[in-house]
XYZ file of C-alpha atoms in Angstrom:
565
model
C 0.000 0.000 0.000
C 1.201 3.488 -0.900
C 1.571 6.247 1.736
C 2.204 9.965 1.593
C 3.363 12.114 4.519
C 2.501 15.805 4.635
C 3.934 18.314 7.112
C 6.892 18.094 9.461
C 5.703 19.309 12.852
C 4.750 16.786 15.525
C 1.090 16.105 16.117
C -0.061 18.249 19.064
C -3.784 17.620 18.846
C -5.183 16.412 22.152
C -8.567 15.276 23.460
C -10.646 16.282 26.406
C -13.249 13.573 26.702
C -14.640 12.238 23.425
C -16.199 15.380 22.067
C -13.459 17.990 22.513
C -10.256 18.331 20.492
C -7.710 21.121 20.903
C -4.140 22.070 20.013
C -1.630 22.067 22.838
C -0.090 25.529 22.539
C 0.969 28.494 24.609
C -1.317 30.670 22.535
C -4.949 30.819 23.483
C -7.413 29.477 20.921
C -9.577 32.051 19.214
C -12.024 29.983 17.145
C -14.306 27.035 17.936
C -15.318 24.793 15.049
C -18.270 22.471 15.660
C -18.096 19.404 13.422
C -21.152 17.206 14.053
C -20.829 16.478 17.792
C -17.119 17.320 18.227
C -15.780 20.770 19.204
C -12.371 21.816 17.868
C -10.623 24.669 19.789
C -8.214 26.145 17.219
C -6.422 29.280 16.051
C -7.683 31.463 13.241
C -4.440 32.272 11.470
C -3.389 28.757 10.347
C -6.928 27.974 9.197
C -7.564 31.215 7.362
C -4.275 31.002 5.473
C -5.326 27.778 3.665
C -9.149 27.542 3.698
C -11.268 29.988 1.726
C -14.469 28.573 3.165
C -13.327 29.058 6.773
C -12.350 32.621 5.887
C -15.927 33.368 4.845
C -17.527 31.514 7.763
C -15.352 33.178 10.401
C -15.789 36.610 8.832
C -19.554 36.201 8.977
C -19.664 35.136 12.634
C -17.138 37.405 14.346
C -18.534 39.091 17.462
C -16.664 42.236 18.389
C -17.382 41.689 22.072
C -15.966 38.150 22.026
C -12.391 37.087 21.535
C -13.354 33.672 20.072
C -15.513 33.004 17.040
C -17.667 29.868 16.811
C -18.711 28.270 13.540
C -20.628 25.142 12.585
C -19.828 22.805 9.701
C -22.075 19.777 10.306
C -22.130 18.633 6.681
C -18.409 18.312 5.949
C -17.738 14.999 4.145
C -15.780 12.529 6.247
C -16.928 14.114 9.504
C -14.574 15.000 12.408
C -11.684 12.714 11.318
C -11.518 14.305 7.853
C -11.697 17.829 9.279
C -8.911 17.031 11.724
C -6.609 15.932 8.883
C -7.250 19.214 7.099
C -6.683 21.202 10.307
C -3.384 19.419 10.964
C -2.272 20.252 7.431
C -3.081 23.914 8.123
C -0.857 23.776 11.219
C 1.951 22.019 9.285
C 1.667 18.897 11.443
C 2.432 15.444 10.075
C -0.495 13.898 8.194
C -0.217 10.417 6.678
C -2.394 9.765 3.645
C -3.213 6.264 2.442
C -5.801 4.500 0.329
C -8.054 4.292 3.389
C -8.324 8.021 4.117
C -7.322 9.809 0.931
C -10.882 10.112 -0.424
C -12.220 11.530 2.840
C -9.326 14.017 2.970
C -9.851 14.973 -0.669
C -13.588 15.589 -0.228
C -13.041 17.542 3.014
C -10.374 19.675 1.334
C -12.805 20.374 -1.487
C -15.486 21.344 1.039
C -13.066 23.718 2.819
C -11.912 25.153 -0.536
C -8.220 24.484 0.080
C -7.198 25.392 -3.475
C -4.048 26.744 -5.058
C -5.764 30.108 -5.390
C -5.741 30.391 -1.605
C -2.155 29.244 -1.130
C 0.375 27.543 -3.358
C 0.954 23.856 -2.607
C -2.383 23.547 -0.868
C -4.019 20.302 0.219
C -6.185 19.689 -2.865
C -3.152 19.829 -5.137
C -1.085 17.485 -2.966
C -3.876 14.898 -2.651
C -4.534 14.938 -6.405
C -0.848 14.334 -7.033
C -0.886 11.385 -4.616
C -3.988 9.886 -6.216
C -2.742 10.161 -9.773
C 0.881 9.176 -9.250
C 0.486 6.387 -6.682
C -2.910 5.214 -5.540
C -4.667 4.768 -8.878
C -1.633 3.007 -10.316
C -1.909 0.311 -7.688
C -4.370 -2.581 -8.175
C -5.249 -3.164 -4.531
C -5.127 0.511 -3.566
C -7.606 1.319 -6.320
C -10.001 -1.286 -4.916
C -9.557 0.045 -1.383
C -10.172 3.628 -2.492
C -13.300 2.545 -4.359
C -14.642 0.874 -1.221
C -14.180 4.082 0.789
C -16.251 6.099 -1.686
C -19.494 4.414 -0.559
C -19.746 6.545 2.586
C -18.834 9.758 0.795
C -21.522 10.044 -1.857
C -22.261 12.343 -3.573
C -18.971 14.074 -2.894
C -16.860 11.243 -4.305
C -18.777 11.550 -7.588
C -18.697 15.316 -7.795
C -15.093 15.893 -6.709
C -13.004 15.157 -9.770
C -15.104 11.974 -10.209
C -12.899 9.953 -7.882
C -15.057 6.838 -8.039
C -15.108 6.836 -11.843
C -11.342 7.161 -11.930
C -11.088 4.159 -9.622
C -13.444 2.158 -11.840
C -11.416 2.978 -14.934
C -8.181 2.030 -13.203
C -9.561 -1.321 -12.018
C -11.151 -2.139 -15.390
C -7.952 -1.315 -17.293
C -5.897 -3.600 -15.086
C -8.440 -6.445 -15.263
C -8.339 -6.248 -19.064
C -4.536 -6.315 -19.179
C -2.805 -9.287 -20.736
C -1.810 -11.804 -18.031
C 1.785 -11.597 -19.261
C 1.855 -7.930 -18.237
C 0.520 -8.458 -14.708
C 3.395 -7.650 -12.345
C 1.492 -6.366 -9.324
C 0.226 -8.061 -6.190
C -3.148 -9.816 -6.247
C -5.051 -12.536 -4.360
C -5.561 -15.953 -5.922
C -6.386 -19.048 -3.873
C -8.038 -21.262 -6.477
C -6.667 -23.853 -8.867
C -4.645 -22.047 -11.493
C -4.988 -22.337 -15.229
C -1.785 -20.441 -15.816
C -0.205 -18.775 -18.789
C 3.515 -18.856 -19.492
C 4.294 -16.358 -16.743
C 2.213 -18.235 -14.164
C -0.687 -15.741 -14.140
C -4.208 -17.109 -14.578
C -6.566 -15.332 -16.948
C -9.013 -14.775 -14.068
C -6.359 -13.535 -11.622
C -8.511 -10.553 -10.547
C -11.803 -12.189 -9.605
C -11.089 -12.886 -5.920
C -9.988 -9.354 -5.090
C -13.163 -7.925 -6.588
C -15.269 -10.401 -4.594
C -14.561 -8.236 -1.537
C -16.648 -5.381 -2.957
C -20.241 -4.707 -1.968
C -22.814 -5.654 -4.579
C -23.450 -2.072 -5.735
C -19.739 -1.393 -6.315
C -19.242 -4.846 -7.814
C -21.972 -4.162 -10.354
C -20.316 -0.886 -11.364
C -16.897 -2.528 -11.702
C -18.127 -5.474 -13.799
C -20.216 -3.169 -15.989
C -17.159 -0.977 -16.594
C -15.007 -4.015 -17.409
C -17.568 -5.257 -19.924
C -17.930 -1.806 -21.470
C -14.184 -1.371 -21.925
C -13.791 -4.857 -23.382
C -10.712 -7.023 -23.357
C -12.138 -9.640 -20.960
C -13.852 -12.738 -22.353
C -17.436 -13.605 -21.329
C -16.153 -16.854 -19.815
C -13.907 -14.961 -17.397
C -16.792 -12.630 -16.507
C -18.847 -15.741 -15.792
C -16.104 -17.135 -13.547
C -15.953 -13.842 -11.661
C -19.710 -13.907 -11.051
C -19.532 -17.501 -9.849
C -16.756 -16.686 -7.370
C -18.675 -13.675 -6.080
C -21.900 -15.664 -5.696
C -20.125 -18.457 -3.816
C -18.757 -15.897 -1.379
C -21.878 -13.793 -0.920
C -25.008 -15.892 -1.350
C -26.234 -17.540 1.814
C -28.975 -19.988 0.826
C -30.172 -20.604 4.390
C -29.853 -17.007 5.565
C -33.275 -15.493 6.223
C -31.989 -12.505 8.214
C -31.845 -10.055 5.324
C -34.201 -11.117 2.559
C -34.023 -7.753 0.797
C -30.237 -7.895 0.610
C -30.310 -11.395 -0.856
C -32.962 -10.328 -3.346
C -30.837 -7.373 -4.469
C -27.795 -9.627 -4.717
C -29.532 -12.225 -6.879
C -31.202 -9.681 -9.140
C -27.895 -7.906 -9.705
C -25.961 -11.101 -10.464
C -28.588 -12.248 -12.944
C -28.516 -8.855 -14.655
C -24.726 -9.128 -15.020
C -24.749 -12.584 -16.639
C -23.155 -12.452 -20.110
C -25.555 -13.333 -22.897
C -23.184 -15.881 -24.465
C -24.384 -19.452 -23.873
C -21.034 -20.874 -22.757
C -20.096 -17.963 -20.501
C -21.481 -19.589 -17.342
C -21.956 -23.202 -16.338
C -25.367 -24.806 -16.011
C -24.487 -25.825 -12.449
C -23.927 -22.190 -11.475
C -27.223 -21.111 -13.011
C -29.048 -23.827 -11.090
C -27.387 -22.713 -7.844
C -28.747 -19.230 -8.476
C -32.132 -20.743 -9.249
C -32.164 -22.668 -5.966
C -31.558 -19.405 -4.114
C -34.239 -17.478 -5.999
C -37.228 -19.827 -6.034
C -39.342 -17.140 -4.349
C -38.360 -14.417 -6.841
C -40.640 -14.747 -9.857
C -38.785 -12.479 -12.300
C -35.356 -13.828 -11.421
C -36.559 -17.417 -11.618
C -38.076 -16.836 -15.046
C -34.852 -15.396 -16.452
C -32.748 -18.182 -14.965
C -35.117 -20.857 -16.257
C -34.635 -19.547 -19.794
C -30.870 -19.581 -19.437
C -30.854 -23.084 -17.959
C -33.185 -24.313 -20.688
C -30.552 -23.364 -23.266
C -28.052 -25.814 -21.752
C -30.070 -28.319 -19.722
C -27.970 -31.117 -21.197
C -25.077 -29.941 -18.992
C -27.028 -30.481 -15.763
C -26.772 -33.496 -13.479
C -29.405 -35.319 -11.448
C -28.052 -33.738 -8.261
C -28.506 -30.274 -9.780
C -32.211 -30.891 -10.342
C -32.942 -31.983 -6.780
C -34.201 -28.563 -5.692
C -35.889 -28.418 -2.314
C -39.261 -26.715 -2.105
C -39.100 -23.387 -0.297
C -42.655 -23.176 1.063
C -43.612 -25.079 4.180
C -47.118 -25.561 2.790
C -45.844 -27.344 -0.316
C -47.065 -30.924 -0.744
C -43.656 -32.222 -1.802
C -40.220 -32.001 -0.218
C -38.617 -31.232 -3.577
C -39.703 -28.668 -6.146
C -40.843 -30.835 -9.041
C -42.769 -28.099 -10.864
C -39.584 -26.143 -11.509
C -38.017 -29.181 -13.213
C -41.040 -29.348 -15.511
C -40.495 -25.676 -16.301
C -36.854 -26.340 -17.177
C -37.862 -29.130 -19.561
C -40.419 -26.856 -21.214
C -37.767 -24.160 -21.645
C -35.357 -26.711 -23.116
C -37.984 -27.842 -25.626
C -38.756 -24.240 -26.566
C -35.097 -23.328 -26.994
C -34.432 -26.503 -29.000
C -37.283 -25.715 -31.382
C -35.885 -22.238 -31.932
C -32.427 -23.662 -32.684
C -33.892 -26.246 -35.038
C -35.727 -23.527 -36.961
C -32.542 -21.491 -37.312
C -30.299 -24.442 -38.209
C -32.448 -26.688 -40.346
C -29.591 -28.366 -42.190
C -27.814 -30.027 -39.263
C -29.982 -31.715 -36.635
C -27.193 -33.842 -35.093
C -26.383 -31.320 -32.364
C -30.042 -30.967 -31.398
C -30.581 -34.739 -31.348
C -27.482 -35.206 -29.221
C -28.761 -32.666 -26.680
C -32.182 -34.288 -26.625
C -30.661 -37.713 -26.068
C -28.638 -36.424 -23.115
C -31.666 -34.685 -21.594
C -33.754 -37.836 -22.026
C -31.167 -39.820 -20.095
C -30.993 -37.037 -17.506
C -34.762 -37.147 -16.979
C -34.712 -40.934 -16.684
C -32.156 -40.620 -13.918
C -34.074 -37.785 -12.276
C -37.343 -39.742 -12.272
C -35.631 -42.742 -10.717
C -33.991 -40.644 -8.009
C -36.993 -38.438 -7.194
C -39.160 -41.575 -7.023
C -36.777 -42.921 -4.420
C -36.471 -39.855 -2.187
C -39.801 -38.024 -2.631
C -42.602 -39.712 -0.666
C -45.317 -37.521 -2.218
C -44.291 -37.936 -5.861
C -47.575 -38.529 -7.691
C -48.228 -40.808 -10.636
C -49.523 -37.896 -12.704
C -46.277 -35.933 -12.153
C -44.192 -38.964 -13.104
C -46.139 -39.428 -16.328
C -46.159 -35.700 -17.126
C -42.364 -35.409 -16.897
C -41.721 -38.668 -18.741
C -44.077 -37.741 -21.584
C -42.293 -34.415 -22.137
C -39.155 -36.308 -23.202
C -40.844 -39.428 -24.618
C -40.160 -38.360 -28.219
C -36.483 -37.646 -27.584
C -34.024 -40.092 -29.200
C -32.723 -42.807 -26.875
C -30.223 -45.576 -27.455
C -32.352 -47.805 -25.214
C -35.235 -47.661 -22.763
C -33.266 -49.163 -19.890
C -33.344 -45.812 -18.080
C -37.124 -45.583 -18.495
C -37.472 -49.111 -17.110
C -35.295 -48.341 -14.124
C -37.319 -45.193 -13.334
C -40.602 -47.111 -13.614
C -39.288 -49.946 -11.460
C -38.123 -47.528 -8.770
C -41.460 -45.714 -8.760
C -43.386 -48.989 -8.444
C -41.107 -50.090 -5.632
C -41.541 -46.868 -3.628
C -45.298 -46.569 -4.363
C -46.695 -50.086 -3.995
C -50.207 -48.803 -3.283
C -50.984 -47.359 -6.726
C -53.832 -48.852 -8.724
C -53.573 -51.295 -11.648
C -54.659 -48.621 -14.093
C -51.897 -46.317 -12.849
C -49.355 -49.107 -13.256
C -50.532 -49.653 -16.823
C -50.321 -45.933 -17.586
C -46.777 -45.744 -16.287
C -45.637 -48.867 -18.097
C -46.965 -47.518 -21.407
C -44.095 -45.020 -21.245
C -41.632 -47.868 -21.875
C -41.000 -49.459 -25.270
C -40.292 -53.116 -24.531
C -38.538 -53.545 -27.879
C -35.846 -51.072 -26.799
C -34.820 -52.864 -23.621
C -31.405 -54.458 -23.547
C -31.064 -58.189 -22.855
C -29.844 -57.410 -19.353
C -32.879 -55.234 -18.632
C -35.192 -57.899 -20.061
C -33.620 -60.553 -17.840
C -34.324 -58.370 -14.816
C -37.831 -57.402 -15.952
C -39.173 -60.936 -16.563
C -38.462 -61.744 -12.908
C -39.811 -58.430 -11.610
C -43.055 -59.085 -9.741
C -43.830 -55.364 -9.536
C -44.562 -55.142 -13.260
C -48.036 -55.948 -14.607
C -48.269 -59.441 -16.155
C -49.058 -58.117 -19.618
C -45.825 -56.106 -19.590
C -43.817 -59.140 -18.509
C -45.313 -61.198 -21.340
C -44.587 -58.468 -23.879
C -40.994 -58.234 -22.706
C -40.665 -61.990 -22.857
C -42.118 -62.083 -26.346
C -39.720 -59.530 -27.726
C -36.855 -61.308 -25.996
C -37.960 -64.556 -27.659
C -37.972 -63.077 -31.155
C -34.750 -61.102 -30.673
C -32.335 -63.842 -31.937
C -34.377 -64.413 -35.118
C -34.829 -60.735 -35.977
C -32.394 -57.995 -36.795
C -31.432 -56.331 -33.487
C -33.040 -52.946 -33.145
C -30.308 -51.557 -30.910
C -27.064 -52.800 -29.394
C -27.287 -53.983 -25.781
C -26.968 -51.223 -23.219
C -25.002 -51.643 -20.012
C -26.616 -48.732 -18.204
C -30.057 -48.216 -16.758
C -29.954 -44.426 -16.746
C -28.491 -42.487 -13.901
C -25.067 -43.230 -12.487
C -26.544 -43.481 -9.000
C -26.353 -46.985 -7.539
C -29.504 -48.240 -5.890
C -30.687 -51.545 -4.551
C -32.575 -52.192 -7.768
C -29.418 -51.696 -9.848
C -27.611 -54.214 -7.696
C -30.445 -56.691 -8.229
C -30.333 -56.103 -11.973
C -26.542 -56.434 -12.019
C -26.685 -59.706 -10.141
C -29.246 -61.103 -12.585
C -27.100 -59.948 -15.488
C -23.981 -61.538 -14.012
C -25.823 -64.830 -13.512
C -27.076 -64.823 -17.083
C -23.628 -64.089 -18.475
C -22.101 -66.921 -16.450
C -24.810 -69.299 -17.632
C -24.385 -68.082 -21.199
C -20.675 -68.893 -21.131
C -21.058 -72.348 -19.597
C -24.049 -73.743 -21.479
C -24.539 -74.853 -25.049
C -27.221 -73.538 -27.349
C -29.563 -76.378 -26.420
C -29.154 -75.561 -22.735
C -29.995 -71.894 -23.443
C -33.195 -72.952 -25.151
C -34.083 -75.121 -22.184
C -33.430 -72.271 -19.735
C -35.590 -69.928 -21.778
C -38.362 -72.488 -21.716
C -38.163 -72.631 -17.944
C -38.626 -68.866 -17.749
C -41.549 -69.124 -20.175
C -43.240 -71.775 -18.098
C -42.758 -69.672 -14.952
C -44.417 -66.660 -16.564
C -47.322 -68.603 -17.968
C -47.826 -70.228 -14.578
C -48.281 -66.692 -13.234
C -50.731 -65.959 -16.004
C -52.883 -69.012 -15.346
C -52.775 -68.363 -11.609
C -53.937 -64.771 -12.166
C -56.593 -65.951 -14.595
C -58.002 -68.476 -12.148
C -57.943 -65.892 -9.353
C -59.788 -63.221 -11.363
C -62.203 -65.639 -12.969
C -62.000 -63.834 -16.310
C -59.894 -64.085 -19.412
C -58.930 -60.444 -19.560
C -55.240 -61.108 -18.879
C -54.670 -63.355 -21.849
C -56.559 -60.933 -24.078
C -54.617 -57.890 -22.909
C -51.305 -59.660 -23.383
C -51.718 -59.474 -27.111
C -53.922 -56.442 -27.540
C -52.049 -53.669 -25.659
C -48.485 -52.479 -25.262
C -46.602 -49.758 -23.430
C -46.567 -47.592 -26.576
C -48.509 -47.193 -29.775
C -45.640 -48.574 -31.863
C -45.481 -51.661 -29.681
C -49.214 -52.183 -30.081
C -48.878 -52.393 -33.854
C -46.072 -54.885 -33.723
C -47.789 -56.946 -31.061
C -51.063 -57.231 -32.984
C -49.398 -58.122 -36.248
C -47.127 -60.724 -34.771
C -49.743 -62.715 -32.840
C -50.066 -65.474 -35.492
C -46.329 -65.730 -35.938
C -45.964 -65.931 -32.198
C -48.135 -69.022 -32.064
C -46.162 -70.570 -34.918
C -42.867 -69.916 -33.129
C -44.073 -71.344 -29.860
C -45.712 -74.482 -31.288
C -42.454 -76.495 -31.770
C -41.439 -75.946 -28.138
């Protein structure tokens, strides 16, 4: 930090209690200056020689019958401390200026009209020289000076535009090439360094110390001047948010609201400038702010494919909410993604590969989300499950293993749902797009309706004689491990071991055993219900419309295939 010493005489200011300051001298004081609640007992000559304002005030209040004049200056910027610095300068006493007090001294000197026209080498001139030659050339001093301007408005704006000069100095240094950075700065994060060891975002942590109003002015100035990429601006906002946003802090709602609104307004418009995870963190903190949430939802919808299942587990803010987690907001994000994707598809009609890739990733993301929210949300309704799944049902998928896993988890955690609800949920799954591993798990899954098990078994039977629709998938959606995944993995491992050790005739025999087990279930259910609806529905309905067509058309061939066995 830079310092500047003015004057050579020792400091002889003394205090009498907290509200009286005087100069220890053999000469009697002849003027009393009231600054707010502090009285200064001083001498006229030193003050009048350097302050034009004090000259006018004292001249207007002199009482011929009194030896001492008394004046009031309650509105001097910086208050008693700033006035005392100016008074010491008038007496020639030592005054030490630094980044912490230079703005207060400069504004007070302006108020007292301590110009060159009053005396050569006056305080205004000396402070301006110090600001220009030292303080504003220093990175950290410029930030410190800017922080001190908050308490001195509007003087800091009016007096030579000190705050604007600080903003320009900070913005110019932030935009400098990292190779030219040779000053001190704070950096405690993992470095992505250039050749000289300076990261491109070297300045973001120092600026995180600013209040939100000053931070907004600094970032706006940096963006206006240019030279800093949107990605670095995004990193700076993320660092500031991590330091300032307190998700569980209800003490100052207005301050948090202002903070969130300002950060959202500062977000660069470029899609890749901020991460989806950061946007969702802001969204989690602003669920009660309608305008902010709407803007963030649009931004997240542009890049929902970058989100993770953990990101979407957003707790509901209202105590009266029926669910622990905010499921409606996830629906909103999907809707925004669909809207943004349609807009991109209309603009780029020639190449749909990027759009299809994003849709495929989001489909897998939603499969994982449905499985996880089914597991942890006790009040997750069937209608919500179907609504979310249907929004992404037309998205391209390499397999429906993730859909199956989500359905299985929902059925496990909600055993009390009706048969019609089970059928509605299972219609979301295309049995033809299940991998062999998923089929092996499904045919032994007692939670699935019998018609679905038979459909899965049928398509598994015809798989070796037909061209495979899709390669086998080794994943059931989300990367989260659950008990159901372990069950499916164990079944898969058993099948693979059996597959390696048995001949083709043994495989056929094993498949027949599974068939007999399923049909035993069917006959048992038929006898229990007393109607033939199960056998009819096995061939008349399917989880999806496409499956229905295939199922109906292949009924005769199914009987032909099964007759030899």
